[in-house]
mmCIF file of C-alpha atoms in Angstrom:
data_model
loop_
_atom_site.group_PDB
_atom_site.id
_atom_site.type_symbol
_atom_site.label_atom_id
_atom_site.label_comp_id
_atom_site.label_asym_id
_atom_site.label_seq_id
_atom_site.Cartn_x
_atom_site.Cartn_y
_atom_site.Cartn_z
ATOM 1 C CA MET A 178 50.362 19.368 -59.958
ATOM 2 C CA ALA A 179 51.537 22.868 -58.979
ATOM 3 C CA TYR A 180 48.416 24.858 -59.862
ATOM 4 C CA ARG A 181 44.723 24.073 -60.019
ATOM 5 C CA ARG A 182 43.372 27.266 -61.640
ATOM 6 C CA VAL A 183 45.378 29.556 -63.923
ATOM 7 C CA LEU A 184 44.766 32.673 -65.957
ATOM 8 C CA LEU A 185 46.584 32.894 -69.274
ATOM 9 C CA LYS A 186 47.095 36.356 -70.768
ATOM 10 C CA MET A 187 47.556 36.123 -74.535
ATOM 11 C CA SER A 188 48.917 39.076 -76.461
ATOM 12 C CA GLY A 189 47.016 39.810 -79.644
ATOM 13 C CA GLU A 190 50.246 39.580 -81.651
ATOM 14 C CA ALA A 191 50.608 35.929 -80.602
ATOM 15 C CA LEU A 192 47.471 35.212 -82.652
ATOM 16 C CA GLY A 193 48.636 37.209 -85.672
ATOM 17 C CA ALA A 194 50.867 36.548 -88.653
ATOM 18 C CA PRO A 195 54.328 35.254 -87.629
ATOM 19 C CA ASP A 196 56.211 38.040 -89.418
ATOM 20 C CA THR A 197 54.064 41.058 -88.554
ATOM 21 C CA GLY A 198 51.784 40.020 -85.692
ATOM 22 C CA HIS A 199 48.840 41.521 -87.574
ATOM 23 C CA GLY A 200 45.502 39.901 -88.365
ATOM 24 C CA ILE A 201 44.566 36.404 -87.213
ATOM 25 C CA ASP A 202 46.708 33.475 -88.280
ATOM 26 C CA ALA A 203 44.615 30.296 -88.121
ATOM 27 C CA ARG A 204 47.669 28.084 -87.602
ATOM 28 C CA ALA A 205 48.913 30.182 -84.690
ATOM 29 C CA VAL A 206 45.508 30.057 -83.047
ATOM 30 C CA GLN A 207 45.349 26.266 -83.472
ATOM 31 C CA VAL A 208 48.816 25.823 -81.945
ATOM 32 C CA ILE A 209 47.740 27.737 -78.846
ATOM 33 C CA ALA A 210 44.442 25.844 -78.698
ATOM 34 C CA ARG A 211 46.240 22.478 -78.737
ATOM 35 C CA GLN A 212 48.526 23.560 -75.909
ATOM 36 C CA VAL A 213 45.599 24.762 -73.803
ATOM 37 C CA ALA A 214 43.750 21.509 -74.512
ATOM 38 C CA ARG A 215 46.720 19.526 -73.187
ATOM 39 C CA VAL A 216 46.706 21.610 -70.011
ATOM 40 C CA MET A 217 42.987 20.946 -69.590
ATOM 41 C CA GLU A 218 43.669 17.207 -69.820
ATOM 42 C CA LEU A 219 45.739 17.555 -66.647
ATOM 43 C CA GLY A 220 42.673 18.772 -64.784
ATOM 44 C CA VAL A 221 43.779 22.404 -64.611
ATOM 45 C CA GLU A 222 41.069 25.055 -64.771
ATOM 46 C CA VAL A 223 41.959 27.685 -67.383
ATOM 47 C CA ALA A 224 40.739 31.236 -67.869
ATOM 48 C CA MET A 225 42.136 33.368 -70.682
ATOM 49 C CA VAL A 226 42.392 37.104 -71.310
ATOM 50 C CA VAL A 227 43.165 38.018 -74.914
ATOM 51 C CA GLY A 228 44.660 41.265 -76.200
ATOM 52 C CA GLY A 229 43.790 42.994 -79.429
ATOM 53 C CA GLY A 230 47.091 44.419 -80.659
ATOM 54 C CA ASN A 231 46.952 42.286 -83.804
ATOM 55 C CA ILE A 232 43.826 44.190 -84.840
ATOM 56 C CA LEU A 233 44.025 47.652 -83.284
ATOM 57 C CA ARG A 234 45.736 49.401 -80.373
ATOM 58 C CA GLY A 235 43.625 52.185 -78.953
ATOM 59 C CA ALA A 236 46.571 54.262 -77.725
ATOM 60 C CA GLU A 237 48.262 54.201 -81.130
ATOM 61 C CA PHE A 238 45.045 54.886 -83.023
ATOM 62 C CA SER A 239 44.268 57.905 -80.829
ATOM 63 C CA GLU A 240 47.600 59.448 -81.828
ATOM 64 C CA LEU A 241 46.151 59.876 -85.316
ATOM 65 C CA GLY A 242 43.642 62.363 -83.918
ATOM 66 C CA GLY A 243 40.806 60.196 -82.643
ATOM 67 C CA HIS A 244 39.380 60.471 -79.152
ATOM 68 C CA ARG A 245 41.272 58.139 -76.835
ATOM 69 C CA ALA A 246 38.138 56.681 -75.231
ATOM 70 C CA ASN A 247 36.616 55.823 -78.619
ATOM 71 C CA ALA A 248 39.903 54.322 -79.768
ATOM 72 C CA ASP A 249 40.084 52.151 -76.647
ATOM 73 C CA TYR A 250 36.541 50.882 -77.194
ATOM 74 C CA MET A 251 37.522 49.958 -80.745
ATOM 75 C CA GLY A 252 40.451 48.014 -79.299
ATOM 76 C CA MET A 253 38.099 46.221 -76.899
ATOM 77 C CA LEU A 254 36.016 45.044 -79.838
ATOM 78 C CA GLY A 255 39.224 43.705 -81.377
ATOM 79 C CA THR A 256 39.803 41.561 -78.286
ATOM 80 C CA VAL A 257 36.297 40.142 -78.650
ATOM 81 C CA ILE A 258 37.130 39.082 -82.217
ATOM 82 C CA ASN A 259 40.229 37.318 -80.902
ATOM 83 C CA ALA A 260 38.242 35.691 -78.095
ATOM 84 C CA LEU A 261 35.740 34.255 -80.587
ATOM 85 C CA ALA A 262 38.573 32.943 -82.772
ATOM 86 C CA MET A 263 40.206 31.263 -79.778
ATOM 87 C CA SER A 264 36.884 29.809 -78.648
ATOM 88 C CA ASP A 265 36.294 28.274 -82.073
ATOM 89 C CA ALA A 266 39.801 26.769 -82.138
ATOM 90 C CA LEU A 267 39.407 25.256 -78.670
ATOM 91 C CA GLU A 268 35.990 23.828 -79.485
ATOM 92 C CA SER A 269 37.560 22.127 -82.525
ATOM 93 C CA GLN A 270 39.925 20.421 -80.058
ATOM 94 C CA GLY A 271 36.969 19.093 -78.067
ATOM 95 C CA VAL A 272 37.307 21.673 -75.273
ATOM 96 C CA GLU A 273 34.122 23.334 -74.065
ATOM 97 C CA THR A 274 34.436 27.122 -73.787
ATOM 98 C CA ARG A 275 32.519 30.199 -72.752
ATOM 99 C CA VAL A 276 33.320 33.689 -74.030
ATOM 100 C CA MET A 277 32.586 36.396 -71.465
ATOM 101 C CA THR A 278 33.018 40.102 -72.114
ATOM 102 C CA ALA A 279 33.217 43.258 -70.021
ATOM 103 C CA LEU A 280 31.021 44.967 -72.641
ATOM 104 C CA GLU A 281 27.588 43.460 -73.212
ATOM 105 C CA ILE A 282 27.395 41.773 -76.626
ATOM 106 C CA ARG A 283 24.819 39.134 -75.779
ATOM 107 C CA GLN A 284 24.458 37.835 -79.330
ATOM 108 C CA VAL A 285 28.008 36.452 -79.265
ATOM 109 C CA ALA A 286 29.139 36.323 -75.620
ATOM 110 C CA GLU A 287 27.992 36.305 -72.022
ATOM 111 C CA PRO A 288 28.501 39.409 -69.891
ATOM 112 C CA PHE A 289 31.232 38.852 -67.312
ATOM 113 C CA VAL A 290 29.815 37.899 -63.924
ATOM 114 C CA ARG A 291 32.353 36.559 -61.447
ATOM 115 C CA ARG A 292 30.232 33.792 -59.944
ATOM 116 C CA ARG A 293 29.056 32.634 -63.351
ATOM 117 C CA ALA A 294 32.651 32.540 -64.590
ATOM 118 C CA GLU A 295 33.681 30.500 -61.545
ATOM 119 C CA ARG A 296 30.846 28.071 -62.215
ATOM 120 C CA HIS A 297 32.029 27.589 -65.800
ATOM 121 C CA LEU A 298 35.578 26.926 -64.560
ATOM 122 C CA ASN A 299 34.312 24.423 -61.981
ATOM 123 C CA ARG A 300 32.567 22.534 -64.782
ATOM 124 C CA GLY A 301 35.747 22.184 -66.811
ATOM 125 C CA ARG A 302 35.137 24.920 -69.371
ATOM 126 C CA VAL A 303 37.764 27.357 -70.606
ATOM 127 C CA VAL A 304 36.545 30.875 -69.871
ATOM 128 C CA ILE A 305 37.805 33.363 -72.483
ATOM 129 C CA LEU A 306 37.546 36.957 -71.319
ATOM 130 C CA GLY A 307 37.259 39.732 -73.889
ATOM 131 C CA ALA A 308 36.866 43.534 -73.931
ATOM 132 C CA GLY A 309 39.471 44.090 -71.221
ATOM 133 C CA THR A 310 38.040 45.744 -68.113
ATOM 134 C CA GLY A 311 35.319 47.447 -70.151
ATOM 135 C CA ASN A 312 36.854 50.834 -69.403
ATOM 136 C CA PRO A 313 39.035 53.048 -71.612
ATOM 137 C CA PHE A 314 42.588 53.893 -70.550
ATOM 138 C CA PHE A 315 43.107 50.411 -69.053
ATOM 139 C CA THR A 316 45.092 47.735 -70.885
ATOM 140 C CA THR A 317 44.341 44.037 -71.177
ATOM 141 C CA ASP A 318 47.337 43.437 -68.889
ATOM 142 C CA SER A 319 45.433 45.288 -66.176
ATOM 143 C CA ALA A 320 42.344 43.241 -67.047
ATOM 144 C CA ALA A 321 44.351 40.024 -66.632
ATOM 145 C CA ALA A 322 45.640 41.047 -63.195
ATOM 146 C CA LEU A 323 42.134 42.083 -62.148
ATOM 147 C CA ARG A 324 40.399 38.912 -63.373
ATOM 148 C CA ALA A 325 43.078 36.655 -61.879
ATOM 149 C CA ASN A 326 42.335 38.158 -58.470
ATOM 150 C CA GLU A 327 38.573 38.079 -58.953
ATOM 151 C CA LEU A 328 38.564 34.420 -59.989
ATOM 152 C CA GLY A 329 40.981 33.270 -57.278
ATOM 153 C CA CYS A 330 43.555 32.009 -59.773
ATOM 154 C CA ASP A 331 46.716 30.454 -58.385
ATOM 155 C CA VAL A 332 48.923 31.950 -61.069
ATOM 156 C CA LEU A 333 48.837 34.549 -63.838
ATOM 157 C CA LEU A 334 50.682 33.509 -66.996
ATOM 158 C CA LYS A 335 51.581 35.861 -69.814
ATOM 159 C CA ALA A 336 52.360 34.463 -73.251
ATOM 160 C CA THR A 337 53.866 36.777 -75.821
ATOM 161 C CA LYS A 338 56.173 36.693 -78.846
ATOM 162 C CA VAL A 339 59.423 36.908 -76.860
ATOM 163 C CA ASP A 340 60.866 34.252 -74.571
ATOM 164 C CA GLY A 341 61.163 36.289 -71.392
ATOM 165 C CA VAL A 342 61.728 39.728 -69.914
ATOM 166 C CA TYR A 343 64.397 41.866 -71.596
ATOM 167 C CA SER A 344 65.925 45.264 -70.880
ATOM 168 C CA ALA A 345 64.627 46.379 -74.295
ATOM 169 C CA ASP A 346 62.765 44.932 -77.251
ATOM 170 C CA PRO A 347 65.134 42.169 -78.477
ATOM 171 C CA LYS A 348 63.711 42.480 -81.999
ATOM 172 C CA LYS A 349 64.738 46.123 -82.161
ATOM 173 C CA ASP A 350 67.820 46.118 -79.912
ATOM 174 C CA PRO A 351 70.256 43.203 -80.405
ATOM 175 C CA THR A 352 72.082 44.207 -77.204
ATOM 176 C CA ALA A 353 68.980 43.711 -75.038
ATOM 177 C CA THR A 354 69.679 41.684 -71.896
ATOM 178 C CA LYS A 355 67.368 38.916 -70.722
ATOM 179 C CA TYR A 356 66.518 38.766 -67.019
ATOM 180 C CA ASP A 357 66.176 35.430 -65.259
ATOM 181 C CA SER A 358 64.327 36.899 -62.285
ATOM 182 C CA LEU A 359 63.056 40.283 -61.139
ATOM 183 C CA THR A 360 61.011 41.788 -58.354
ATOM 184 C CA TYR A 361 58.034 43.938 -59.227
ATOM 185 C CA GLU A 362 59.831 46.935 -57.774
ATOM 186 C CA GLU A 363 62.725 46.345 -60.174
ATOM 187 C CA VAL A 364 60.319 46.134 -63.122
ATOM 188 C CA LEU A 365 58.844 49.505 -62.198
ATOM 189 C CA VAL A 366 62.196 51.190 -61.483
ATOM 190 C CA LYS A 367 63.779 49.886 -64.701
ATOM 191 C CA ASN A 368 60.618 50.803 -66.628
ATOM 192 C CA LEU A 369 60.488 47.370 -68.256
ATOM 193 C CA ARG A 370 57.601 46.872 -70.660
ATOM 194 C CA VAL A 371 56.713 43.262 -69.894
ATOM 195 C CA MET A 372 53.362 44.488 -68.478
ATOM 196 C CA ASP A 373 51.973 47.952 -67.901
ATOM 197 C CA GLY A 374 52.604 49.680 -64.570
ATOM 198 C CA THR A 375 49.014 49.356 -63.344
ATOM 199 C CA ALA A 376 49.051 45.580 -63.787
ATOM 200 C CA ILE A 377 52.481 45.263 -62.165
ATOM 201 C CA SER A 378 51.369 47.343 -59.183
ATOM 202 C CA MET A 379 48.242 45.225 -58.743
ATOM 203 C CA CYS A 380 50.281 42.015 -58.817
ATOM 204 C CA ALA A 381 52.752 43.479 -56.323
ATOM 205 C CA THR A 382 50.071 44.442 -53.821
ATOM 206 C CA THR A 383 48.534 40.945 -53.975
ATOM 207 C CA ALA A 384 51.909 39.149 -53.677
ATOM 208 C CA SER A 385 51.500 37.583 -57.112
ATOM 209 C CA ARG A 386 54.208 35.959 -59.217
ATOM 210 C CA SER A 387 54.712 36.533 -62.946
ATOM 211 C CA SER A 388 56.715 35.051 -65.774
ATOM 212 C CA CYS A 389 56.915 35.668 -69.466
ATOM 213 C CA SER A 390 57.375 33.100 -72.225
ATOM 214 C CA THR A 391 56.541 32.411 -75.840
ATOM 215 C CA CYS A 392 53.642 30.136 -76.651
ATOM 216 C CA SER A 393 56.016 27.502 -78.051
ATOM 217 C CA SER A 394 58.934 27.842 -75.641
ATOM 218 C CA ARG A 395 59.527 26.725 -72.071
ATOM 219 C CA ALA A 396 62.053 29.469 -71.450
ATOM 220 C CA THR A 397 60.717 31.981 -68.949
ATOM 221 C CA SER A 398 61.614 35.011 -66.922
ATOM 222 C CA SER A 399 60.162 35.217 -63.431
ATOM 223 C CA VAL A 400 58.780 38.309 -61.774
ATOM 224 C CA SER A 401 57.816 38.213 -58.119
ATOM 225 C CA SER A 402 57.085 40.366 -55.115
ATOM 226 C CA GLY A 403 60.484 39.480 -53.699
ATOM 227 C CA ALA A 404 58.932 38.162 -50.514
ATOM 228 C CA SER A 405 60.990 34.973 -50.467
ATOM 229 C CA PRO A 406 64.070 33.547 -52.211
ATOM 230 C CA SER A 407 62.050 30.765 -53.815
ATOM 231 C CA ALA A 408 59.709 33.292 -55.395
ATOM 232 C CA ARG A 409 62.645 34.852 -57.223
ATOM 233 C CA SER A 410 63.991 31.698 -58.826
ATOM 234 C CA SER A 411 63.710 31.244 -62.581
ATOM 235 C CA GLY A 412 62.285 28.289 -64.436
ATOM 236 C CA PRO A 413 59.037 26.412 -63.683
ATOM 237 C CA PRO A 414 56.816 27.886 -60.956
ATOM 238 C CA PRO A 415 57.085 26.514 -57.429
ATOM 239 C CA PRO A 416 54.306 24.333 -55.994
ATOM 240 C CA SER A 417 51.281 26.205 -54.749
ATOM 241 C CA ARG A 418 51.092 26.822 -51.043
ATOM 242 C CA LYS A 419 47.585 25.412 -51.066
ATOM 243 C CA PRO A 420 47.513 21.706 -50.109
ATOM 244 C CA SER A 421 47.249 19.311 -53.034
ATOM 245 C CA PRO A 422 44.772 16.418 -52.927
ATOM 246 C CA PRO A 423 46.168 12.943 -52.119
ATOM 247 C CA THR A 424 47.459 11.454 -55.340
ATOM 248 C CA ALA A 425 46.689 7.955 -54.103
ATOM 249 C CA ASP A 426 42.949 8.511 -54.508
ATOM 250 C CA PRO A 427 42.100 7.536 -58.125
ATOM 251 C CA HIS A 428 38.568 8.911 -57.772
ATOM 252 C CA HIS A 429 39.541 12.435 -56.847
ATOM 253 C CA ASP A 430 38.094 15.039 -59.202
ATOM 254 C CA LEU A 431 41.004 17.187 -60.398
ATOM 255 C CA ARG A 432 38.629 19.877 -61.509
ATOM 256 C CA GLN A 433 37.266 20.416 -57.995
ATOM 257 C CA PRO A 434 38.752 23.788 -56.944
ATOM 258 C CA PRO A 435 40.697 24.108 -53.697
ATOM 259 C CA GLN A 436 39.459 26.245 -50.851
ATOM 260 C CA ARG A 437 40.540 29.826 -51.443
ATOM 261 C CA ARG A 438 40.745 32.697 -49.036
ATOM 262 C CA HIS A 439 39.082 35.955 -49.922
ATOM 263 C CA GLY A 440 38.961 39.378 -48.347
ATOM 264 C CA PRO A 441 41.570 42.011 -47.572
ATOM 265 C CA HIS A 442 43.969 39.423 -46.161
ATOM 266 C CA GLY A 443 43.244 36.690 -48.676
ATOM 267 C CA GLU A 444 45.994 35.281 -50.847
ATOM 268 C CA GLY A 445 46.224 36.784 -54.317
ATOM 269 C CA PRO A 446 47.122 34.899 -57.466
ATOM 270 C CA ARG A 447 50.647 34.268 -58.538
ATOM 271 C CA ALA A 448 51.520 35.551 -61.947
ATOM 272 C CA HIS A 449 53.449 33.865 -64.749
ATOM 273 C CA ALA A 450 53.908 35.988 -67.878
#
């Protein structure tokens, strides 16, 4: 098993209608829930950050004349709606979940506390993180990079409605070129929109690795810090540098997290978009 704890960043559009990406499509949510349930059966600890673009994008709404901070808070509430929908779908698959939010909404979710979230992950629960970072002007991509580092995740995965990283939106530009691998510096220089610049910069400074894929496709594009040739290869992620438990021991608990280093020189998560 390559990774023991992962953070999955879901775009809001992935939960929406197939043709428009708007609203919440129950079938799309169930498809994602079944895939996450299968990953949980492998003993992998899963945290999720959900976007809210299927309901409302704060930046776009503010262009209509609203205050940007208020618009962003509205978008955060949209992510909480998506988090509750995903929680319900996972529970229907027999997976125990906890919804945690950066804004306090105690009637429907727990406030995000790092140690409490880690305890939920250790006990085999999917932790679904809503409301982004809890601050306006920051995207859910930035929230995913932040939470992946806070929770000591081995890899950050981003699932969206395209099957990789392109030079432009392939739905709008038929000449868009797909990249098999990129460094974070190249993503920033080329101004690629796979993740926002703040999230990319955070992943780069923590030597993370990213890739982008659809929820139903294995095709990916890799994004890495460029520190080693293996980090730049496309396809499935390389094995974690953390030692794996002996596979010969049938009584080993796969959900027991590995020892992780913390601090200014600790190892950051790898990212897979």
